[in-house]
Tab-separated table of C-alpha atoms in Angstrom:
chain	number	residue	atom	x	y	z
A	122	UNK	CA	0.197	-0.052	0.165
A	123	UNK	CA	0.935	3.493	-0.545
A	124	UNK	CA	3.261	5.576	2.096
A	125	UNK	CA	0.878	8.647	1.619
A	126	UNK	CA	-2.373	6.203	1.754
A	127	UNK	CA	-1.291	4.904	4.666
A	128	UNK	CA	-0.356	7.758	6.156
A	129	UNK	CA	-3.918	9.270	5.335
A	130	UNK	CA	-5.991	6.350	7.177
A	131	UNK	CA	-4.089	6.573	10.060
A	132	UNK	CA	-4.228	10.451	10.590
A	133	UNK	CA	-8.126	9.872	10.153
A	134	UNK	CA	-8.526	7.386	12.901
A	135	UNK	CA	-5.736	10.007	15.146
A	136	UNK	CA	-8.612	12.793	14.666
A	137	UNK	CA	-11.812	11.889	16.159
A	138	UNK	CA	-12.045	14.647	17.922
A	139	UNK	CA	-11.730	16.814	14.723
A	140	UNK	CA	-14.042	14.776	12.791
A	141	UNK	CA	-16.714	14.920	15.740
A	142	UNK	CA	-16.501	18.897	15.598
A	143	UNK	CA	-16.374	18.845	11.816
A	144	UNK	CA	-19.739	16.266	11.708
A	145	UNK	CA	-21.375	18.856	14.554
A	146	UNK	CA	-20.707	21.901	12.545
A	147	UNK	CA	-22.071	20.541	9.402
A	148	UNK	CA	-25.033	19.342	11.118
A	149	UNK	CA	-25.431	22.947	12.513
A	150	UNK	CA	-24.930	24.407	9.227
A	151	UNK	CA	-27.211	22.361	7.800
A	152	UNK	CA	-29.732	22.848	10.409
A	153	UNK	CA	-29.608	26.875	9.916
A	154	UNK	CA	-29.892	26.121	6.081
A	155	UNK	CA	-32.920	24.254	6.589
A	156	UNK	CA	-34.274	26.985	8.633
A	157	UNK	CA	-33.374	29.811	5.929
A	158	UNK	CA	-34.717	27.517	3.204
A	159	UNK	CA	-38.305	27.527	5.348
A	160	UNK	CA	-38.349	31.015	5.885
A	161	UNK	CA	-37.138	32.903	2.893
A	162	UNK	CA	-39.057	33.078	-0.692
A	163	UNK	CA	-41.924	35.388	-2.244
A	164	UNK	CA	-43.918	34.714	1.062
A	165	UNK	CA	-41.751	35.494	4.020
A	166	UNK	CA	-42.219	32.912	6.801
A	167	UNK	CA	-41.371	33.865	10.481
A	168	UNK	CA	-39.343	31.683	12.497
A	169	UNK	CA	-42.305	31.617	14.989
A	170	UNK	CA	-44.435	30.020	12.213
A	171	UNK	CA	-41.753	27.285	11.379
A	172	UNK	CA	-41.687	26.140	15.240
A	173	UNK	CA	-45.559	26.339	15.758
A	174	UNK	CA	-46.193	24.483	12.717
A	175	UNK	CA	-44.622	21.524	14.346
A	176	UNK	CA	-46.944	21.878	17.824
A	177	UNK	CA	-49.789	23.522	16.836
A	178	UNK	CA	-52.804	21.390	16.120
A	179	UNK	CA	-55.147	24.336	14.616
A	180	UNK	CA	-52.907	25.587	12.028
A	181	UNK	CA	-53.028	28.767	10.471
A	182	UNK	CA	-52.214	29.804	6.492
A	183	UNK	CA	-48.616	29.979	7.180
A	184	UNK	CA	-48.261	26.959	8.981
A	185	UNK	CA	-50.114	24.985	6.210
A	186	UNK	CA	-47.436	26.813	3.969
A	187	UNK	CA	-44.682	25.456	6.046
A	188	UNK	CA	-45.712	21.795	6.206
A	189	UNK	CA	-47.055	21.348	2.778
A	190	UNK	CA	-44.554	23.732	0.483
A	191	UNK	CA	-41.361	24.730	2.133
A	192	UNK	CA	-41.039	21.555	4.357
A	193	UNK	CA	-40.703	18.981	1.428
A	194	UNK	CA	-39.054	21.186	-0.767
A	195	UNK	CA	-36.093	21.337	1.997
A	196	UNK	CA	-36.161	18.091	2.792
A	197	UNK	CA	-35.773	16.986	-1.005
A	198	UNK	CA	-33.086	19.263	-1.475
A	199	UNK	CA	-31.158	17.613	1.622
A	200	UNK	CA	-32.059	13.988	0.061
A	201	UNK	CA	-30.891	14.769	-3.591
A	202	UNK	CA	-27.701	16.914	-2.539
A	203	UNK	CA	-26.859	13.699	-0.333
A	204	UNK	CA	-27.660	11.305	-2.991
A	205	UNK	CA	-25.617	13.191	-5.960
A	206	UNK	CA	-22.590	13.594	-3.747
A	207	UNK	CA	-22.098	9.914	-2.418
A	208	UNK	CA	-23.026	8.834	-6.154
A	209	UNK	CA	-20.339	11.185	-7.428
A	210	UNK	CA	-17.844	10.178	-3.971
A	211	UNK	CA	-18.555	6.358	-5.391
A	212	UNK	CA	-17.709	7.014	-9.034
A	213	UNK	CA	-14.524	8.680	-8.352
A	214	UNK	CA	-13.332	5.593	-6.438
A	215	UNK	CA	-14.222	2.974	-8.697
A	216	UNK	CA	-12.843	4.655	-11.875
A	217	UNK	CA	-9.638	6.365	-9.558
A	218	UNK	CA	-11.021	9.698	-11.682
A	219	UNK	CA	-11.206	12.780	-10.065
A	220	UNK	CA	-13.515	13.887	-12.785
A	221	UNK	CA	-15.932	11.617	-12.298
A	222	UNK	CA	-19.766	12.460	-11.744
A	223	UNK	CA	-23.150	11.697	-12.471
A	224	UNK	CA	-23.223	14.295	-14.565
A	225	UNK	CA	-20.208	14.275	-17.078
A	226	UNK	CA	-20.396	10.674	-16.873
A	227	UNK	CA	-23.607	10.711	-18.626
A	228	UNK	CA	-25.658	9.357	-16.004
A	229	UNK	CA	-27.880	12.225	-15.096
A	230	UNK	CA	-28.612	12.517	-19.134
A	231	UNK	CA	-29.502	9.011	-19.531
A	232	UNK	CA	-31.952	9.477	-16.760
A	233	UNK	CA	-33.303	12.811	-18.153
A	234	UNK	CA	-33.797	11.187	-21.633
A	235	UNK	CA	-35.653	8.436	-20.348
A	236	UNK	CA	-37.768	10.370	-18.037
A	237	UNK	CA	-38.927	12.811	-20.487
A	238	UNK	CA	-39.679	9.379	-22.560
A	239	UNK	CA	-41.783	8.639	-20.091
A	240	UNK	CA	-43.693	12.075	-20.196
A	241	UNK	CA	-44.373	11.920	-24.046
A	242	UNK	CA	-45.373	8.525	-24.066
A	243	UNK	CA	-46.618	7.087	-20.584
A	244	UNK	CA	-47.912	10.694	-19.585
A	245	UNK	CA	-50.332	9.653	-16.801
A	246	UNK	CA	-47.729	7.704	-14.957
A	247	UNK	CA	-46.906	8.335	-11.081
A	248	UNK	CA	-43.693	9.736	-10.046
A	249	UNK	CA	-42.908	6.577	-8.141
A	250	UNK	CA	-43.319	4.805	-11.297
A	251	UNK	CA	-41.586	7.221	-13.387
A	252	UNK	CA	-38.246	6.474	-11.177
A	253	UNK	CA	-37.938	2.901	-12.808
A	254	UNK	CA	-37.348	4.878	-16.070
A	255	UNK	CA	-35.094	7.116	-14.508
A	256	UNK	CA	-33.020	4.094	-13.384
A	257	UNK	CA	-32.925	2.555	-16.651
A	258	UNK	CA	-31.599	5.589	-18.639
A	259	UNK	CA	-28.939	6.145	-15.623
A	260	UNK	CA	-27.814	2.275	-16.524
A	261	UNK	CA	-27.631	2.791	-20.107
A	262	UNK	CA	-26.230	6.456	-20.340
A	263	UNK	CA	-23.321	4.950	-17.813
A	264	UNK	CA	-22.780	1.864	-19.853
A	265	UNK	CA	-22.520	3.589	-22.789
A	266	UNK	CA	-19.763	5.773	-21.438
A	267	UNK	CA	-17.637	2.794	-19.848
A	268	UNK	CA	-17.972	0.962	-23.070
A	269	UNK	CA	-16.614	3.953	-25.181
A	270	UNK	CA	-14.130	4.729	-22.375
A	271	UNK	CA	-12.777	1.418	-21.805
A	272	UNK	CA	-12.381	0.465	-25.615
A	273	UNK	CA	-8.336	0.447	-26.338
A	274	UNK	CA	-7.450	0.545	-22.577
A	275	UNK	CA	-9.431	2.721	-20.204
A	276	UNK	CA	-7.932	6.205	-18.923
A	277	UNK	CA	-9.317	9.086	-16.742
A	278	UNK	CA	-8.872	11.454	-19.895
A	279	UNK	CA	-10.567	8.864	-21.952
A	280	UNK	CA	-13.260	8.172	-19.800
A	281	UNK	CA	-14.142	11.986	-19.180
A	282	UNK	CA	-14.118	12.385	-22.757
A	283	UNK	CA	-16.645	9.429	-23.244
A	284	UNK	CA	-18.744	10.911	-20.679
A	285	UNK	CA	-18.972	14.589	-21.941
A	286	UNK	CA	-20.015	12.983	-25.436
A	287	UNK	CA	-22.507	10.890	-23.999
A	288	UNK	CA	-24.110	13.804	-21.990
A	289	UNK	CA	-24.245	16.061	-25.127
A	290	UNK	CA	-25.633	13.187	-27.352
A	291	UNK	CA	-28.611	12.168	-24.950
A	292	UNK	CA	-29.088	16.105	-23.843
A	293	UNK	CA	-29.590	16.461	-27.752
A	294	UNK	CA	-31.958	13.482	-27.922
A	295	UNK	CA	-34.129	14.789	-24.974
A	296	UNK	CA	-34.151	18.458	-26.214
A	297	UNK	CA	-35.209	16.667	-29.855
A	298	UNK	CA	-38.236	14.924	-27.948
A	299	UNK	CA	-39.093	18.350	-26.439
A	300	UNK	CA	-39.359	20.438	-29.318
A	301	UNK	CA	-41.469	17.591	-31.115
A	302	UNK	CA	-43.622	16.817	-28.450
A	303	UNK	CA	-44.284	20.630	-27.008
A	304	UNK	CA	-48.041	19.634	-26.017
A	305	UNK	CA	-46.986	17.108	-23.508
A	306	UNK	CA	-43.679	18.226	-22.183
A	307	UNK	CA	-45.010	21.556	-20.835
A	308	UNK	CA	-42.642	22.610	-18.032
A	309	UNK	CA	-39.864	20.021	-18.897
A	310	UNK	CA	-37.456	22.732	-19.634
A	311	UNK	CA	-37.677	24.376	-16.298
A	312	UNK	CA	-36.922	20.978	-15.048
A	313	UNK	CA	-34.304	20.396	-17.155
A	314	UNK	CA	-32.172	22.669	-15.841
A	315	UNK	CA	-32.628	21.128	-12.151
A	316	UNK	CA	-35.716	22.497	-10.178
A	317	UNK	CA	-36.730	22.039	-6.436
A	318	UNK	CA	-39.766	24.136	-6.891
A	319	UNK	CA	-42.985	22.838	-6.435
A	320	UNK	CA	-42.061	19.061	-4.552
A	321	UNK	CA	-44.694	17.833	-1.967
A	322	UNK	CA	-44.348	15.089	0.724
A	323	UNK	CA	-45.424	12.510	-2.221
A	324	UNK	CA	-41.865	13.144	-4.105
A	325	UNK	CA	-40.226	12.800	-0.648
A	326	UNK	CA	-42.089	9.441	-0.329
A	327	UNK	CA	-40.850	8.476	-3.702
A	328	UNK	CA	-37.079	9.312	-2.896
A	329	UNK	CA	-37.051	8.009	0.702
A	330	UNK	CA	-36.862	4.646	0.041
A	331	UNK	CA	-34.143	4.843	-2.710
A	332	UNK	CA	-32.100	7.320	-0.686
A	333	UNK	CA	-32.173	4.535	2.469
A	334	UNK	CA	-31.440	1.880	-0.268
A	335	UNK	CA	-28.573	3.612	-1.719
A	336	UNK	CA	-26.850	5.680	1.192
A	337	UNK	CA	-27.057	2.183	3.428
A	338	UNK	CA	-25.589	0.079	0.862
A	339	UNK	CA	-22.750	2.676	-0.070
A	340	UNK	CA	-21.862	2.297	3.762
A	341	UNK	CA	-21.898	-1.258	3.443
A	342	UNK	CA	-19.656	-1.102	0.512
A	343	UNK	CA	-17.555	1.738	2.086
A	344	UNK	CA	-14.454	-0.236	3.162
A	345	UNK	CA	-14.241	-2.500	0.102
A	346	UNK	CA	-14.504	1.182	-2.034
A	347	UNK	CA	-11.628	2.456	-0.084
A	348	UNK	CA	-9.233	-0.702	-1.073
A	349	UNK	CA	-10.642	-0.381	-4.909
A	350	UNK	CA	-9.763	3.512	-4.858
A	351	UNK	CA	-5.995	2.412	-4.325
A	352	UNK	CA	-5.837	0.190	-7.633
A	353	UNK	CA	-7.167	-2.907	-9.166
A	354	UNK	CA	-3.812	-4.410	-7.964
A	355	UNK	CA	-3.748	-3.644	-4.141
A	356	UNK	CA	-7.489	-4.583	-4.426
A	357	UNK	CA	-6.919	-8.093	-5.968
A	358	UNK	CA	-3.925	-8.435	-3.207
A	359	UNK	CA	-6.287	-7.860	-0.382
A	360	UNK	CA	-8.728	-10.219	-1.887
A	361	UNK	CA	-11.303	-8.047	-3.145
A	362	UNK	CA	-13.540	-9.310	-5.799
A	363	UNK	CA	-12.847	-5.799	-8.326
A	364	UNK	CA	-15.810	-7.221	-10.522
A	365	UNK	CA	-18.112	-7.509	-8.021
A	366	UNK	CA	-17.517	-4.160	-5.841
A	367	UNK	CA	-17.541	-2.252	-9.144
A	368	UNK	CA	-21.042	-3.905	-10.269
A	369	UNK	CA	-22.740	-3.180	-6.831
A	370	UNK	CA	-21.074	0.315	-6.649
A	371	UNK	CA	-22.586	1.022	-10.032
A	372	UNK	CA	-26.003	-0.028	-9.077
A	373	UNK	CA	-25.686	2.365	-6.226
A	374	UNK	CA	-24.865	5.196	-8.417
A	375	UNK	CA	-27.983	4.349	-10.387
A	376	UNK	CA	-30.361	4.055	-7.508
A	377	UNK	CA	-29.013	7.400	-6.013
A	378	UNK	CA	-28.708	9.743	-9.396
A	379	UNK	CA	-31.539	8.119	-10.998
A	380	UNK	CA	-33.962	8.550	-8.259
A	381	UNK	CA	-32.642	12.202	-7.783
A	382	UNK	CA	-32.853	12.775	-11.427
A	383	UNK	CA	-36.736	11.615	-11.612
A	384	UNK	CA	-37.718	14.355	-9.084
A	385	UNK	CA	-35.356	17.183	-9.399
A	386	UNK	CA	-33.929	16.750	-12.867
A	387	UNK	CA	-30.455	16.434	-14.144
A	388	UNK	CA	-28.496	18.896	-11.080
A	389	UNK	CA	-25.119	18.842	-11.972
A	390	UNK	CA	-21.890	19.208	-10.295
A	391	UNK	CA	-22.568	18.429	-6.611
A	392	UNK	CA	-21.103	14.805	-7.197
A	393	UNK	CA	-18.178	16.474	-8.561
A	394	UNK	CA	-17.455	19.106	-5.858
A	395	UNK	CA	-18.418	17.439	-2.798
A	396	UNK	CA	-16.357	14.532	-2.972
A	397	UNK	CA	-13.034	16.417	-3.502
A	398	UNK	CA	-13.738	18.854	-0.489
A	399	UNK	CA	-14.655	15.660	1.870
A	400	UNK	CA	-11.649	13.868	0.907
A	401	UNK	CA	-9.484	17.161	1.664
A	402	UNK	CA	-11.221	17.280	4.965
A	403	UNK	CA	-11.294	13.928	6.228
A	404	UNK	CA	-9.019	11.822	4.095
A	405	UNK	CA	-9.470	8.669	1.901
A	406	UNK	CA	-11.061	6.494	4.215
A	407	UNK	CA	-14.475	5.787	2.459
A	408	UNK	CA	-16.029	4.611	5.771
A	409	UNK	CA	-15.800	8.701	6.349
A	410	UNK	CA	-15.830	9.830	3.077
A	411	UNK	CA	-19.497	8.620	1.824
A	412	UNK	CA	-21.099	9.860	5.414
A	413	UNK	CA	-19.289	13.205	5.103
A	414	UNK	CA	-20.194	13.745	1.490
A	415	UNK	CA	-23.752	12.909	2.097
A	416	UNK	CA	-23.685	15.914	5.021
A	417	UNK	CA	-21.675	18.490	2.788
A	418	UNK	CA	-24.143	17.567	-0.271
A	419	UNK	CA	-27.181	18.120	1.600
A	420	UNK	CA	-25.531	21.707	2.619
A	421	UNK	CA	-24.360	22.665	-0.820
A	422	UNK	CA	-27.963	22.024	-2.612
A	423	UNK	CA	-29.820	23.373	0.615
A	424	UNK	CA	-28.051	26.765	0.297
A	425	UNK	CA	-27.697	26.748	-3.376
A	426	UNK	CA	-31.719	26.578	-3.724
A	427	UNK	CA	-31.626	29.665	-1.209
A	428	UNK	CA	-29.252	31.460	-3.821
A	429	UNK	CA	-31.295	30.247	-6.941
A	430	UNK	CA	-34.469	32.304	-5.218
A	431	UNK	CA	-32.596	35.716	-5.556
A	432	UNK	CA	-31.689	35.350	-9.198
A	433	UNK	CA	-34.887	36.686	-10.968
A	434	UNK	CA	-36.579	37.370	-7.528
A	435	UNK	CA	-39.651	36.909	-7.109
A	436	UNK	CA	-39.892	34.620	-9.575
A	437	UNK	CA	-38.319	30.866	-9.325
A	438	UNK	CA	-34.816	30.088	-10.545
A	439	UNK	CA	-33.791	26.512	-11.674
A	440	UNK	CA	-31.287	25.393	-8.307
A	441	UNK	CA	-29.153	23.972	-11.264
A	442	UNK	CA	-27.934	27.465	-12.452
A	443	UNK	CA	-26.319	27.688	-9.244
A	444	UNK	CA	-24.486	24.522	-9.041
A	445	UNK	CA	-23.208	25.145	-12.739
A	446	UNK	CA	-21.863	28.649	-11.503
A	447	UNK	CA	-20.132	27.036	-8.867
A	448	UNK	CA	-18.826	23.710	-10.538
A	449	UNK	CA	-17.595	24.839	-13.992
A	450	UNK	CA	-14.694	26.707	-12.890
A	451	UNK	CA	-14.177	23.434	-10.404
A	452	UNK	CA	-14.242	21.440	-13.013
A	453	UNK	CA	-11.680	23.619	-15.276
A	454	UNK	CA	-9.712	24.003	-11.926
A	455	UNK	CA	-9.252	19.936	-11.730
A	456	UNK	CA	-8.193	19.518	-15.406
A	457	UNK	CA	-5.566	22.354	-15.291
A	458	UNK	CA	-4.518	20.530	-11.939
A	459	UNK	CA	-3.945	17.210	-13.802
A	460	UNK	CA	-2.024	18.564	-16.728
A	461	UNK	CA	0.410	19.852	-14.249
A	462	UNK	CA	0.732	16.845	-12.590
A	463	UNK	CA	1.078	14.695	-15.574
């Protein structure tokens, strides 16, 4: 095992106080973000109304507004942020590619294409059924990228180029579907930019089981993912079944990203930014990287959603605009950094 990697694992074990404080601070920041998300918007909601809505039986208009509109939106932001961040962390580990994320590797665009297909041909389908189309599209998009990127020998750059190619190809197909079926895809363009508005408890019910399955599964595989991130030869030497780990990890990515896209559209760059920040703070042990990525991903998307409300206030703007503004420079920074290291 690489000496620097050994140091990272050891330092993680020696920093329980720092990690505990980091987790507590993260929870506090997330809680503040959720409260701000509930209170900020076209209709102002006072802090007292937020607290009262949980304890008063006779609810006023403000209390109902909190419970039926603002709170489910904030919960959805937390869940999707956690899902995309963990999916990105898993992808970067199993491909050993710092540029990997559900958006860049075609998973989000594949899920989006199949969700739009569903909207065109099966417009009456419930959200809980649409999610299966998203899973299928995410799997196909990821497999296409893997097939193109692995032909002639897989490298991080080839995978990234294949991912960007498939992403634009599937995005073009999606836009073509929308153009030729405007009467059945009204409002889809806003969703395609990544939107958290108008979310309900039904959306929460749809995504929660898949989020629990994906996050629990990732925690179970965390140790194996850590070993795999060190390289195939090291993983084989430690008795890991590389093929099975990649297969199960890929299924988890499809579940986490597909469920998120089916609810809020292809929100980009969360899965690219957060894993890098998390590894910088907690090291390379994925038993720490994955839970902290979930926390930081939730924080990022909650605050990004708050910022998005001010872009065209009092009208709604897609949260994907904010994550793209943050993520695009980060993506170029990673590319430039890789060129310096190579």
